[in-house]
Coordinates of C-alpha atoms in Angstrom, one line a residue:
Chain A
X1 CA 73.9 96.0 90.7
X2 CA 76.1 96.9 93.8
X3 CA 80.0 95.4 93.8
X4 CA 80.6 91.7 94.1
X5 CA 81.3 91.5 97.9
X6 CA 84.4 89.5 99.4
X7 CA 83.5 88.3 102.9
X8 CA 86.1 87.0 105.7
X9 CA 84.1 84.4 107.8
X10 CA 86.0 84.3 111.5
X11 CA 84.7 81.5 113.8
X12 CA 84.5 83.0 117.4
X13 CA 84.6 80.7 120.1
X14 CA 84.5 82.5 123.7
X15 CA 85.6 86.0 122.5
X16 CA 88.2 84.7 120.8
X17 CA 88.6 84.1 116.6
X18 CA 89.7 80.3 116.0
X19 CA 89.9 78.1 112.9
X20 CA 89.3 74.5 112.3
X21 CA 88.9 72.4 109.3
X22 CA 85.7 70.5 108.6
X23 CA 84.4 72.1 112.2
X24 CA 87.2 70.3 114.1
X25 CA 90.6 71.0 115.7
X26 CA 90.3 74.5 116.7
X27 CA 93.1 76.8 116.7
X28 CA 93.2 80.3 118.7
X29 CA 94.0 82.8 116.4
X30 CA 93.7 86.3 118.3
X31 CA 91.8 88.8 119.0
X32 CA 88.2 89.6 117.5
X33 CA 88.3 93.5 116.9
X34 CA 92.2 93.4 116.4
X35 CA 91.5 90.8 113.2
X36 CA 88.2 92.5 112.3
X37 CA 90.1 95.5 111.6
X38 CA 93.1 94.0 109.8
X39 CA 90.4 92.7 107.4
X40 CA 88.9 96.0 107.1
X41 CA 91.6 97.5 106.2
X42 CA 92.4 94.9 103.5
X43 CA 89.6 95.5 101.7
X44 CA 87.0 93.4 103.0
X45 CA 83.6 94.5 102.2
X46 CA 81.6 92.7 104.8
X47 CA 82.8 90.3 107.9
X48 CA 81.0 87.2 109.2
X49 CA 81.4 86.4 112.6
X50 CA 80.4 82.8 113.4
X51 CA 79.6 82.0 116.7
X52 CA 80.9 78.5 117.0
X53 CA 80.3 77.7 120.5
X54 CA 77.0 79.0 120.9
X55 CA 74.8 76.6 119.1
X56 CA 76.2 73.5 120.0
X57 CA 76.3 74.4 123.8
X58 CA 73.0 75.7 123.8
X59 CA 74.0 79.4 124.6
X60 CA 73.1 83.1 122.8
X61 CA 75.8 84.4 121.6
X62 CA 77.7 86.8 124.2
X63 CA 76.6 90.2 123.2
X64 CA 80.0 92.1 124.7
X65 CA 82.3 91.2 121.7
X66 CA 79.1 92.2 119.3
X67 CA 79.3 95.6 120.8
X68 CA 83.2 96.0 120.9
X69 CA 83.2 95.2 117.2
X70 CA 80.7 97.6 116.4
X71 CA 82.4 100.3 118.4
X72 CA 85.1 100.2 116.0
X73 CA 84.1 98.4 112.8
X74 CA 83.1 100.8 110.1
X75 CA 82.0 98.1 107.5
X76 CA 78.8 95.7 108.0
X77 CA 78.8 92.6 110.0
X78 CA 77.0 89.6 110.6
X79 CA 76.7 87.1 113.4
X80 CA 75.6 83.8 113.5
X81 CA 75.3 81.2 115.7
X82 CA 73.1 80.6 118.7
X83 CA 70.2 83.2 117.8
X84 CA 67.2 81.1 118.2
X85 CA 64.3 83.6 119.2
X86 CA 63.3 87.1 118.5
X87 CA 65.0 88.7 121.7
X88 CA 67.9 87.2 121.1
X89 CA 68.4 88.6 117.5
X90 CA 66.9 92.4 119.1
X91 CA 70.1 91.8 121.3
X92 CA 72.4 91.2 118.5
X93 CA 71.3 93.4 116.3
X94 CA 71.1 96.6 119.0
X95 CA 74.6 95.6 120.2
X96 CA 75.6 96.9 116.6
X97 CA 75.3 93.8 113.9
X98 CA 73.6 94.9 110.9
X99 CA 72.6 91.3 110.2
X100 CA 71.8 88.2 111.7
X101 CA 72.4 84.8 110.2
X102 CA 70.1 81.7 111.2
X103 CA 70.5 78.3 110.3
X104 CA 69.3 75.0 112.5
X105 CA 66.5 77.5 114.5
X106 CA 65.0 78.3 111.3
X107 CA 65.0 74.4 110.0
X108 CA 63.6 73.8 113.3
X109 CA 60.9 76.4 113.3
X110 CA 60.9 78.2 109.5
X111 CA 58.0 80.5 111.0
X112 CA 60.7 82.2 113.0
X113 CA 62.1 83.7 109.6
X114 CA 58.6 85.5 109.4
X115 CA 59.1 87.0 112.9
X116 CA 62.5 88.3 112.2
X117 CA 61.6 89.8 109.0
X118 CA 58.7 91.3 110.6
X119 CA 60.2 92.7 113.3
X120 CA 63.4 94.0 111.8
X121 CA 63.3 94.1 108.0
X122 CA 64.4 91.7 105.5
X123 CA 67.4 93.2 104.9
X124 CA 68.6 92.0 108.4
X125 CA 67.6 88.4 108.4
X126 CA 70.2 86.3 106.9
X127 CA 69.6 82.3 106.4
X128 CA 72.9 79.8 106.4
X129 CA 72.1 77.0 104.6
X130 CA 74.3 73.9 104.5
X131 CA 74.0 71.8 101.8
X132 CA 75.6 68.2 100.7
X133 CA 75.1 66.0 97.6
X134 CA 73.3 62.9 98.6
X135 CA 73.7 59.5 96.9
X136 CA 70.4 59.7 94.7
X137 CA 71.8 63.1 93.1
X138 CA 70.1 65.5 95.5
X139 CA 71.3 68.2 97.3
X140 CA 69.9 68.5 100.9
X141 CA 70.1 70.4 104.2
X142 CA 72.1 69.5 107.0
X143 CA 71.2 70.9 110.5
X144 CA 73.0 71.0 113.7
X145 CA 76.4 71.6 111.7
X146 CA 78.3 73.1 114.6
X147 CA 79.0 70.0 116.5
X148 CA 80.1 66.8 114.1
X149 CA 78.5 64.4 116.5
X150 CA 75.3 66.2 116.6
X151 CA 74.6 66.9 112.8
X152 CA 71.1 65.9 111.4
X153 CA 69.8 65.1 107.9
X154 CA 65.9 67.0 108.1
X155 CA 65.1 65.0 104.9
X156 CA 64.7 68.8 103.2
X157 CA 66.1 69.6 99.4
X158 CA 68.5 72.5 99.4
X159 CA 66.6 74.1 96.6
X160 CA 63.1 73.8 98.0
X161 CA 64.2 75.0 101.1
X162 CA 65.7 78.1 99.3
X163 CA 62.7 79.1 98.1
X164 CA 60.8 78.2 101.2
X165 CA 63.1 80.5 103.4
X166 CA 62.5 83.5 100.9
X167 CA 58.8 83.3 101.1
X168 CA 59.1 83.4 104.7
X169 CA 61.1 86.8 104.6
X170 CA 64.8 85.8 104.4
X171 CA 66.7 88.9 103.0
X172 CA 69.9 87.0 102.1
X173 CA 71.2 83.3 101.6
X174 CA 74.3 81.9 102.3
X175 CA 74.7 78.8 100.7
X176 CA 77.3 76.5 102.5
X177 CA 78.3 73.6 100.2
X178 CA 79.5 71.2 102.6
X179 CA 81.5 68.9 100.2
X180 CA 84.0 71.5 99.5
X181 CA 84.2 73.1 102.7
X182 CA 87.8 73.3 104.2
X183 CA 89.0 71.6 101.2
X184 CA 90.2 74.5 98.7
X185 CA 89.0 73.0 95.4
X186 CA 86.8 75.6 94.7
X187 CA 83.1 76.7 95.1
X188 CA 80.5 74.6 94.1
X189 CA 79.6 76.1 90.8
X190 CA 76.6 73.7 89.8
X191 CA 74.9 73.6 93.0
X192 CA 75.1 77.5 93.3
X193 CA 74.2 78.2 89.9
X194 CA 70.7 75.9 90.7
X195 CA 70.3 78.1 93.8
X196 CA 70.8 81.2 91.9
X197 CA 68.2 80.3 89.5
X198 CA 65.8 80.0 92.5
X199 CA 67.0 83.0 94.2
X200 CA 65.7 86.6 94.2
X201 CA 67.3 87.6 97.0
X202 CA 71.3 88.1 97.6
X203 CA 72.8 84.8 97.4
X204 CA 76.3 84.5 99.1
X205 CA 78.7 81.4 98.1
X206 CA 80.3 79.4 100.9
X207 CA 82.9 76.6 101.0
X208 CA 85.7 75.6 98.8
X209 CA 87.7 78.9 98.1
X210 CA 91.4 77.9 97.2
X211 CA 92.5 80.2 94.5
X212 CA 91.6 83.7 93.4
X213 CA 90.5 82.0 90.1
X214 CA 87.3 80.3 92.4
X215 CA 86.2 83.7 93.2
X216 CA 85.8 84.7 89.9
X217 CA 84.3 82.1 89.0
X218 CA 81.8 82.2 91.7
X219 CA 80.8 85.8 90.7
X220 CA 81.2 85.0 87.0
X221 CA 79.7 82.1 86.2
X222 CA 77.5 81.4 89.3
X223 CA 76.6 85.2 89.3
X224 CA 76.6 85.4 93.2
X225 CA 76.4 88.4 95.0
X226 CA 79.2 87.7 97.6
X227 CA 81.8 85.2 98.4
X228 CA 82.7 83.9 101.9
X229 CA 85.9 82.1 102.8
X230 CA 87.7 81.7 105.9
X231 CA 91.0 79.5 105.7
X232 CA 92.5 81.1 102.3
X233 CA 92.2 84.5 104.2
X234 CA 93.6 83.5 107.6
X235 CA 96.5 81.4 106.1
X236 CA 97.8 84.7 104.1
X237 CA 97.4 82.7 100.8
X238 CA 95.1 85.0 99.2
X239 CA 95.6 89.0 100.3
X240 CA 92.2 90.7 99.6
X241 CA 93.8 93.7 98.0
X242 CA 95.4 91.1 95.0
X243 CA 92.2 89.2 94.9
X244 CA 90.3 92.6 94.6
X245 CA 92.7 93.4 91.4
X246 CA 92.6 90.0 90.2
X247 CA 88.5 90.2 90.1
X248 CA 88.9 93.8 88.4
X249 CA 90.7 92.7 85.9
X250 CA 88.5 89.8 85.2
X251 CA 86.1 92.5 84.6
X252 CA 84.5 91.9 87.7
X253 CA 82.8 95.0 90.0
X254 CA 84.2 95.3 93.1
X255 CA 85.2 98.4 95.7
X256 CA 88.6 98.8 95.7
X257 CA 90.2 98.2 99.2
X258 CA 91.2 101.3 101.7
X259 CA 94.5 100.3 101.8
X260 CA 94.9 99.8 97.8
X261 CA 95.0 103.7 96.8
X262 CA 97.8 102.3 94.4
X263 CA 95.1 100.1 92.8
X264 CA 92.3 102.9 92.7
X265 CA 95.3 105.2 90.9
X266 CA 96.0 102.3 88.6
X267 CA 92.0 102.1 87.6
Chain B
X1 CA 80.7 120.7 119.6
X2 CA 77.1 119.5 120.7
X3 CA 75.6 116.7 118.1
X4 CA 72.0 115.7 118.5
X5 CA 71.5 112.4 117.4
X6 CA 67.5 111.7 117.1
X7 CA 66.2 108.5 118.9
X8 CA 63.3 107.5 117.0
X9 CA 63.6 104.1 116.9
X10 CA 65.9 102.0 114.7
X11 CA 68.4 99.6 114.9
X12 CA 71.6 101.7 113.7
X13 CA 71.6 104.2 116.3
X14 CA 74.2 102.7 118.3
X15 CA 76.2 102.4 115.1
X16 CA 75.6 105.8 114.4
X17 CA 76.8 107.0 117.7
X18 CA 79.8 104.8 117.7
X19 CA 80.9 106.1 114.0
X20 CA 80.6 109.9 115.8
X21 CA 82.8 108.8 118.5
X22 CA 85.7 107.4 116.1
X23 CA 85.5 111.2 114.7
X24 CA 86.3 112.4 118.6
X25 CA 82.6 113.4 119.1
X26 CA 80.2 112.0 122.2
X27 CA 76.8 112.8 120.6
X28 CA 73.6 113.2 122.8
X29 CA 71.1 110.7 122.2
X30 CA 67.8 112.4 122.3
X31 CA 64.0 112.7 121.7
X32 CA 63.7 116.3 123.3
X33 CA 62.9 119.3 121.6
X34 CA 64.9 121.4 123.5
X35 CA 67.9 119.3 123.5
X36 CA 67.4 119.4 119.8
X37 CA 67.1 123.1 119.4
X38 CA 70.4 123.7 121.6
X39 CA 72.4 121.1 119.4
X40 CA 75.5 122.7 117.0
X41 CA 74.3 119.4 114.3
X42 CA 71.4 117.3 114.2
X43 CA 71.0 113.8 112.8
X44 CA 68.5 111.8 112.0
X45 CA 69.1 107.9 111.3
X46 CA 66.7 105.5 110.7
X47 CA 66.4 101.8 109.8
X48 CA 63.0 101.2 109.5
X49 CA 60.0 102.3 107.6
X50 CA 59.2 105.8 106.8
X51 CA 55.7 105.5 108.4
X52 CA 57.2 103.9 111.4
X53 CA 59.8 106.7 111.9
X54 CA 57.1 109.6 111.0
X55 CA 54.8 108.1 113.4
X56 CA 57.4 108.7 116.2
X57 CA 58.4 112.0 115.2
X58 CA 54.6 112.8 115.6
X59 CA 54.3 110.9 118.8
X60 CA 57.3 112.6 120.1
X61 CA 56.2 116.1 119.0
X62 CA 59.3 116.5 117.1
X63 CA 58.1 117.3 113.3
X64 CA 57.8 121.1 113.8
X65 CA 61.2 121.4 115.6
X66 CA 62.9 120.0 112.5
X67 CA 61.0 121.9 110.1
X68 CA 62.1 125.1 111.9
X69 CA 65.7 124.1 112.7
X70 CA 68.4 126.9 112.1
X71 CA 71.4 124.3 112.4
X72 CA 72.7 122.0 110.3
X73 CA 70.6 118.7 109.9
X74 CA 71.7 115.0 108.3
X75 CA 69.3 112.4 107.7
X76 CA 70.5 109.1 107.0
X77 CA 69.0 106.2 105.2
X78 CA 65.3 106.7 106.0
X79 CA 66.1 109.6 108.2
X80 CA 67.2 111.2 104.4
X81 CA 63.9 109.8 102.7
X82 CA 62.0 111.9 105.5
X83 CA 63.7 115.0 104.4
X84 CA 61.3 115.1 101.4
X85 CA 58.0 115.8 100.7
X86 CA 56.5 112.3 100.6
X87 CA 57.3 108.5 100.4
X88 CA 55.5 105.9 98.7
X89 CA 56.5 103.6 101.6
X90 CA 52.9 103.3 103.1
X91 CA 51.8 106.6 101.0
X92 CA 53.4 108.6 104.0
X93 CA 54.2 112.4 103.9
X94 CA 57.0 113.5 105.1
X95 CA 59.0 116.7 106.6
X96 CA 58.9 118.5 103.1
X97 CA 62.5 120.1 103.8
X98 CA 63.3 119.1 100.2
X99 CA 61.0 119.1 97.0
X100 CA 60.9 115.9 95.9
X101 CA 59.0 112.5 96.5
X102 CA 60.5 108.7 97.2
X103 CA 59.6 106.1 95.4
X104 CA 60.0 102.1 95.4
X105 CA 63.3 100.9 93.5
X106 CA 62.1 98.7 90.8
X107 CA 62.6 94.9 91.0
X108 CA 63.9 93.2 87.7
X109 CA 65.3 89.8 87.5
X110 CA 69.0 90.9 87.6
X111 CA 68.0 93.8 90.1
X112 CA 67.5 92.5 93.9
X113 CA 65.8 94.8 96.0
X114 CA 66.7 96.0 98.8
X115 CA 69.7 97.2 97.2
X116 CA 72.0 96.2 99.4
X117 CA 75.8 96.4 99.3
X118 CA 78.6 98.8 98.0
X119 CA 77.7 100.9 95.2
X120 CA 79.7 104.0 93.4
X121 CA 78.5 107.1 94.3
X122 CA 79.2 109.0 90.8
X123 CA 79.3 113.1 91.8
X124 CA 76.7 115.5 90.5
X125 CA 78.1 118.6 91.9
X126 CA 81.0 119.6 94.2
X127 CA 80.1 120.5 97.7
X128 CA 82.1 120.8 101.2
X129 CA 79.4 117.7 102.3
X130 CA 81.3 115.6 99.6
X131 CA 84.9 117.8 100.2
X132 CA 87.8 114.7 99.6
X133 CA 85.7 112.1 97.5
X134 CA 87.2 110.8 94.9
X135 CA 86.3 109.3 91.5
X136 CA 85.3 105.8 92.6
X137 CA 84.1 106.1 95.9
X138 CA 81.6 103.2 97.1
X139 CA 79.1 103.4 100.0
X140 CA 77.2 100.7 101.7
X141 CA 73.9 100.8 100.9
X142 CA 70.7 98.9 102.5
X143 CA 67.4 99.9 100.9
X144 CA 64.4 99.5 98.9
X145 CA 63.2 102.9 98.6
X146 CA 65.1 106.1 97.5
X147 CA 64.6 109.8 96.5
X148 CA 64.8 111.3 93.1
X149 CA 68.3 113.3 91.8
X150 CA 66.9 116.8 91.9
X151 CA 68.7 120.1 92.5
X152 CA 69.4 119.2 95.9
X153 CA 71.5 116.0 94.8
X154 CA 75.5 116.3 95.0
X155 CA 76.0 112.3 94.4
X156 CA 74.2 110.0 92.9
X157 CA 74.2 105.8 92.5
X158 CA 72.3 103.3 90.4
X159 CA 70.4 100.4 90.9
X160 CA 68.1 100.2 88.1
X161 CA 67.6 103.6 88.6
X162 CA 69.5 106.6 89.1
X163 CA 68.9 108.2 92.7
X164 CA 70.3 110.6 95.4
X165 CA 72.8 108.9 97.1
X166 CA 74.0 112.1 98.9
X167 CA 71.8 115.7 99.0
X168 CA 72.3 119.1 100.7
X169 CA 70.5 122.3 100.2
X170 CA 71.6 124.8 102.6
X171 CA 71.5 123.7 106.3
X172 CA 69.5 120.3 104.9
X173 CA 71.9 117.4 104.2
X174 CA 71.2 113.5 103.9
X175 CA 73.1 110.3 103.3
X176 CA 70.8 107.2 101.5
X177 CA 74.0 105.2 102.3
X178 CA 75.2 104.2 105.4
X179 CA 78.0 106.3 106.8
X180 CA 78.8 104.3 109.7
X181 CA 79.1 101.3 107.6
X182 CA 80.9 102.8 104.7
X183 CA 84.8 102.5 105.9
X184 CA 86.7 106.1 105.2
X185 CA 84.2 107.1 102.9
X186 CA 81.6 107.6 105.5
X187 CA 83.7 108.7 108.2
X188 CA 84.6 111.6 105.5
X189 CA 80.9 112.4 104.9
X190 CA 80.2 112.9 108.7
X191 CA 83.6 114.5 109.4
X192 CA 82.6 117.0 106.7
X193 CA 79.0 117.4 108.3
X194 CA 80.5 118.3 111.4
X195 CA 82.9 120.8 109.9
X196 CA 80.1 122.3 107.7
X197 CA 79.3 126.1 108.1
X198 CA 75.7 127.0 109.8
X199 CA 74.9 129.1 107.0

């Protein structure tokens, strides 16, 4: 079992990193490569870049920044947003991304998952799932979540979709629990546990991180392989080196960060 | 220094090239036997299936070239697996530069395959290729097949069973993990390979 992964997610628009809450009100955060390297130095295990402009605007990902990131970054990274076909996926992977993450296009045409897996291997194919608890007590998926005005409810149960996506060739599932997203009250442990039980591939928790204990809960109680977060890292509220020390002390195996040589010495 | 980076397909070719550039080396991407023989160092990367890469090497008539190289050769990921005699993946005969057979990792309820993520390297013996590695170096792995721990193994890792993470026997070296995505640990391995004696 590899070390549990701490994964900052950077929202990208027009070649810059931006941040927003619940997909709205975006503020410029800086240059993609600068921020990527800062997180690498802090000990991030992997980065996800979500091109928030690409999907709603029906654009494909502009690969120039993917290439720039790949040239400088020496940890794995995943690109999400705007990848709808094998050709675009190939462009993004050949520009240096280690994985691509697909969400709405996979819901619209599930066969795409198999096409991508056959072409690039399951290890490249991440399926992002946006999920909401509905009034009848079922978790169901949402599509087109990049634009609140276009969001749709395809009437698919989240757990069914997770099983289906794996059968088609998903190599990793990122489960974004939208009820918790951006509000920092913790990951949706009940939903993640349910997903874990139906998930044989790596599962990454997303949505709700607000404190270091939330990460420990996701790893320890929901047994996820990775935990993704944005605002707590961007705001500086949680430093990754501190988080890793905290997780290590909680008995969770994590990779010590490169700038944390004092932590290694203490281990 | 001339570094030949063999272009036998595989999407991580660009990433390996960038990793070498970060170390100040501009590799020559090549499929040409003469260019490979002229190089001071040869790197065989590969994100793909063993059979696919072997088929490419046969089609490019590079199999004999690789078997008769006199300079240091580094195989990365599938490139390392191909150094062995045989891979269970599609029952593929490989280069046979190192003894041993590559086998699939076992799936279990708490073991996800592919093995994907950062795993700790366990030192098997000291070697110039892993000089400067500490006691808790982690490296980034993505693979479903793995080589056995043999005399050539200088560092191992575990995912279910223990397997070879770094190997070296004379001028033949390999890393099962991705040095281009393994932060400082990966850069150190590539740097050590570039510094290695040709002997």
